[in-house]
PDB file of C-alpha atoms in Angstrom:
ATOM      1  CA  UNK A   1      -0.001  -0.177   0.075  1.00 70.00           C
ATOM      2  CA  UNK A   2       2.990   2.401   0.898  1.00 69.00           C
ATOM      3  CA  UNK A   3       4.509   1.644  -2.617  1.00 70.00           C
ATOM      4  CA  UNK A   4       1.274   2.517  -4.424  1.00 75.00           C
ATOM      5  CA  UNK A   5       0.788   5.769  -2.671  1.00 78.00           C
ATOM      6  CA  UNK A   6       4.584   6.732  -3.212  1.00 82.00           C
ATOM      7  CA  UNK A   7       4.129   5.987  -6.857  1.00 82.00           C
ATOM      8  CA  UNK A   8       0.980   8.014  -7.111  1.00 85.00           C
ATOM      9  CA  UNK A   9       2.759  11.049  -5.362  1.00 90.00           C
ATOM     10  CA  UNK A  10       5.724  10.757  -7.632  1.00 91.00           C
ATOM     11  CA  UNK A  11       3.522  10.979 -10.620  1.00 90.00           C
ATOM     12  CA  UNK A  12       1.670  13.916  -9.367  1.00 91.00           C
ATOM     13  CA  UNK A  13       4.949  15.681  -8.750  1.00 94.00           C
ATOM     14  CA  UNK A  14       6.215  14.746 -12.177  1.00 95.00           C
ATOM     15  CA  UNK A  15       3.004  15.976 -13.710  1.00 95.00           C
ATOM     16  CA  UNK A  16       3.340  19.458 -12.067  1.00 96.00           C
ATOM     17  CA  UNK A  17       7.164  19.543 -13.042  1.00 96.00           C
ATOM     18  CA  UNK A  18       6.091  18.892 -16.694  1.00 97.00           C
ATOM     19  CA  UNK A  19       3.252  21.647 -16.623  1.00 97.00           C
ATOM     20  CA  UNK A  20       5.843  23.933 -15.141  1.00 97.00           C
ATOM     21  CA  UNK A  21       8.498  23.171 -17.859  1.00 97.00           C
ATOM     22  CA  UNK A  22       5.782  23.514 -20.735  1.00 97.00           C
ATOM     23  CA  UNK A  23       4.691  26.948 -19.379  1.00 96.00           C
ATOM     24  CA  UNK A  24       7.980  28.325 -18.768  1.00 96.00           C
ATOM     25  CA  UNK A  25       9.353  27.179 -22.157  1.00 96.00           C
ATOM     26  CA  UNK A  26       6.326  28.888 -23.822  1.00 95.00           C
ATOM     27  CA  UNK A  27       6.974  31.999 -21.731  1.00 94.00           C
ATOM     28  CA  UNK A  28      10.427  32.065 -22.836  1.00 94.00           C
ATOM     29  CA  UNK A  29      10.114  31.234 -26.347  1.00 92.00           C
ATOM     30  CA  UNK A  30       6.414  31.539 -27.210  1.00 82.00           C
ATOM     31  CA  UNK A  31       6.850  34.713 -29.100  1.00 76.00           C
ATOM     32  CA  UNK A  32       9.258  33.557 -31.666  1.00 82.00           C
ATOM     33  CA  UNK A  33      10.519  30.027 -32.259  1.00 92.00           C
ATOM     34  CA  UNK A  34      11.070  26.906 -30.233  1.00 95.00           C
ATOM     35  CA  UNK A  35      13.993  25.790 -32.398  1.00 94.00           C
ATOM     36  CA  UNK A  36      16.696  26.391 -29.786  1.00 91.00           C
ATOM     37  CA  UNK A  37      15.036  24.325 -27.094  1.00 96.00           C
ATOM     38  CA  UNK A  38      16.792  21.586 -25.556  1.00 97.00           C
ATOM     39  CA  UNK A  39      17.058  20.575 -21.861  1.00 97.00           C
ATOM     40  CA  UNK A  40      20.666  22.089 -21.902  1.00 97.00           C
ATOM     41  CA  UNK A  41      19.220  25.386 -23.212  1.00 96.00           C
ATOM     42  CA  UNK A  42      16.374  25.309 -20.452  1.00 97.00           C
ATOM     43  CA  UNK A  43      18.959  24.938 -17.786  1.00 97.00           C
ATOM     44  CA  UNK A  44      20.928  27.862 -19.128  1.00 96.00           C
ATOM     45  CA  UNK A  45      17.756  29.985 -19.274  1.00 95.00           C
ATOM     46  CA  UNK A  46      16.914  28.962 -15.709  1.00 95.00           C
ATOM     47  CA  UNK A  47      13.433  27.213 -16.877  1.00 94.00           C
ATOM     48  CA  UNK A  48      14.832  24.008 -14.987  1.00 95.00           C
ATOM     49  CA  UNK A  49      17.482  23.440 -12.539  1.00 94.00           C
ATOM     50  CA  UNK A  50      18.920  20.157 -13.506  1.00 94.00           C
ATOM     51  CA  UNK A  51      19.068  17.546 -16.269  1.00 95.00           C
ATOM     52  CA  UNK A  52      17.265  15.025 -13.964  1.00 95.00           C
ATOM     53  CA  UNK A  53      13.918  13.631 -15.755  1.00 95.00           C
ATOM     54  CA  UNK A  54      10.661  14.383 -14.181  1.00 94.00           C
ATOM     55  CA  UNK A  55       9.840  10.502 -14.839  1.00 92.00           C
ATOM     56  CA  UNK A  56      11.272   7.622 -16.236  1.00 89.00           C
ATOM     57  CA  UNK A  57      14.969   7.224 -17.261  1.00 87.00           C
ATOM     58  CA  UNK A  58      17.233  10.241 -17.209  1.00 87.00           C
ATOM     59  CA  UNK A  59      17.829  10.125 -21.158  1.00 92.00           C
ATOM     60  CA  UNK A  60      14.861  12.504 -21.594  1.00 97.00           C
ATOM     61  CA  UNK A  61      14.795  15.351 -24.050  1.00 97.00           C
ATOM     62  CA  UNK A  62      13.062  18.541 -25.047  1.00 97.00           C
ATOM     63  CA  UNK A  63      13.007  19.211 -28.938  1.00 97.00           C
ATOM     64  CA  UNK A  64      11.075  21.279 -31.251  1.00 96.00           C
ATOM     65  CA  UNK A  65       9.661  20.270 -34.648  1.00 95.00           C
ATOM     66  CA  UNK A  66      11.267  21.176 -37.839  1.00 94.00           C
ATOM     67  CA  UNK A  67       9.842  24.598 -38.298  1.00 94.00           C
ATOM     68  CA  UNK A  68       9.886  25.657 -34.515  1.00 94.00           C
ATOM     69  CA  UNK A  69       6.132  26.082 -34.148  1.00 95.00           C
ATOM     70  CA  UNK A  70       5.837  23.497 -31.409  1.00 95.00           C
ATOM     71  CA  UNK A  71       8.150  21.526 -28.807  1.00 97.00           C
ATOM     72  CA  UNK A  72       8.022  17.875 -27.342  1.00 97.00           C
ATOM     73  CA  UNK A  73       8.890  16.935 -23.844  1.00 98.00           C
ATOM     74  CA  UNK A  74       9.996  13.398 -24.389  1.00 97.00           C
ATOM     75  CA  UNK A  75      10.132  10.936 -21.407  1.00 97.00           C
ATOM     76  CA  UNK A  76      11.837   7.582 -22.064  1.00 96.00           C
ATOM     77  CA  UNK A  77      12.291   4.223 -20.188  1.00 95.00           C
ATOM     78  CA  UNK A  78       8.762   4.655 -18.497  1.00 94.00           C
ATOM     79  CA  UNK A  79       7.276   1.531 -16.755  1.00 93.00           C
ATOM     80  CA  UNK A  80       3.807   0.241 -18.096  1.00 93.00           C
ATOM     81  CA  UNK A  81       2.154   1.879 -15.142  1.00 92.00           C
ATOM     82  CA  UNK A  82       4.038   5.387 -15.661  1.00 92.00           C
ATOM     83  CA  UNK A  83       3.064   5.091 -19.243  1.00 92.00           C
ATOM     84  CA  UNK A  84      -0.569   4.191 -18.628  1.00 92.00           C
ATOM     85  CA  UNK A  85      -0.847   7.233 -16.113  1.00 92.00           C
ATOM     86  CA  UNK A  86       0.564   9.779 -18.419  1.00 92.00           C
ATOM     87  CA  UNK A  87      -1.445   8.696 -21.512  1.00 90.00           C
ATOM     88  CA  UNK A  88      -4.945   8.338 -19.719  1.00 87.00           C
ATOM     89  CA  UNK A  89      -4.586  11.551 -17.767  1.00 85.00           C
ATOM     90  CA  UNK A  90      -5.663  14.789 -19.859  1.00 85.00           C
ATOM     91  CA  UNK A  91      -2.956  17.545 -19.457  1.00 92.00           C
ATOM     92  CA  UNK A  92      -4.421  20.866 -20.498  1.00 93.00           C
ATOM     93  CA  UNK A  93      -1.122  22.363 -21.405  1.00 95.00           C
ATOM     94  CA  UNK A  94      -0.171  19.500 -23.853  1.00 95.00           C
ATOM     95  CA  UNK A  95      -1.719  19.953 -27.335  1.00 93.00           C
ATOM     96  CA  UNK A  96      -1.355  16.167 -27.915  1.00 92.00           C
ATOM     97  CA  UNK A  97       0.459  13.124 -26.577  1.00 93.00           C
ATOM     98  CA  UNK A  98       2.483  10.555 -28.669  1.00 93.00           C
ATOM     99  CA  UNK A  99       3.039   6.989 -27.071  1.00 94.00           C
ATOM    100  CA  UNK A 100       5.969   4.952 -28.559  1.00 94.00           C
ATOM    101  CA  UNK A 101       5.719   6.977 -31.795  1.00 89.00           C
ATOM    102  CA  UNK A 102       1.964   6.705 -32.006  1.00 89.00           C
ATOM    103  CA  UNK A 103       0.200  10.125 -31.848  1.00 83.00           C
ATOM    104  CA  UNK A 104      -2.499   8.906 -29.614  1.00 74.00           C
ATOM    105  CA  UNK A 105      -3.300   9.208 -25.808  1.00 66.00           C
ATOM    106  CA  UNK A 106      -4.326   5.474 -25.883  1.00 68.00           C
ATOM    107  CA  UNK A 107      -2.730   3.500 -23.121  1.00 73.00           C
ATOM    108  CA  UNK A 108      -2.925   0.188 -25.277  1.00 84.00           C
ATOM    109  CA  UNK A 109       0.238   1.410 -27.190  1.00 90.00           C
ATOM    110  CA  UNK A 110       2.111   1.187 -23.651  1.00 93.00           C
ATOM    111  CA  UNK A 111       4.463  -1.777 -23.582  1.00 93.00           C
ATOM    112  CA  UNK A 112       4.553  -4.192 -20.565  1.00 93.00           C
ATOM    113  CA  UNK A 113       8.252  -4.461 -21.054  1.00 85.00           C
ATOM    114  CA  UNK A 114       8.773  -1.103 -19.254  1.00 81.00           C
ATOM    115  CA  UNK A 115      10.700   0.827 -22.131  1.00 92.00           C
ATOM    116  CA  UNK A 116       7.998   3.176 -23.024  1.00 95.00           C
ATOM    117  CA  UNK A 117       8.384   6.774 -24.425  1.00 95.00           C
ATOM    118  CA  UNK A 118       5.766   9.250 -23.926  1.00 95.00           C
ATOM    119  CA  UNK A 119       6.097  12.828 -25.779  1.00 95.00           C
ATOM    120  CA  UNK A 120       4.138  15.783 -24.929  1.00 96.00           C
ATOM    121  CA  UNK A 121       3.467  17.853 -27.769  1.00 95.00           C
ATOM    122  CA  UNK A 122       3.245  21.686 -26.948  1.00 95.00           C
ATOM    123  CA  UNK A 123       2.238  24.548 -29.480  1.00 92.00           C
TER     124      UNK A 123
END
């Protein structure tokens, strides 16, 4: 029971961190282009304080699309449970969600293996 409550709390904290990253990135770059965005760029700009991932493995990234009109917060190495949580919860700050390269917020694309990638798309 403790493990379940602890995991729920970690996911809530990660959700808030992701929302803050999205909002601060939009404030920082929203009037121009998202092309220079990356984890390192956000650290240098003071948007985030470290390169530690909000959830999943530490090989996460923040990238833009080819023309800089939107950016992606990419979480990697998520467990099945983390993937299901992030894909079934509606985030008002994200335009869309991609699960293991499928642009869909359908948790059926989450793999039981625990090597899931969820990308939050923000315009």
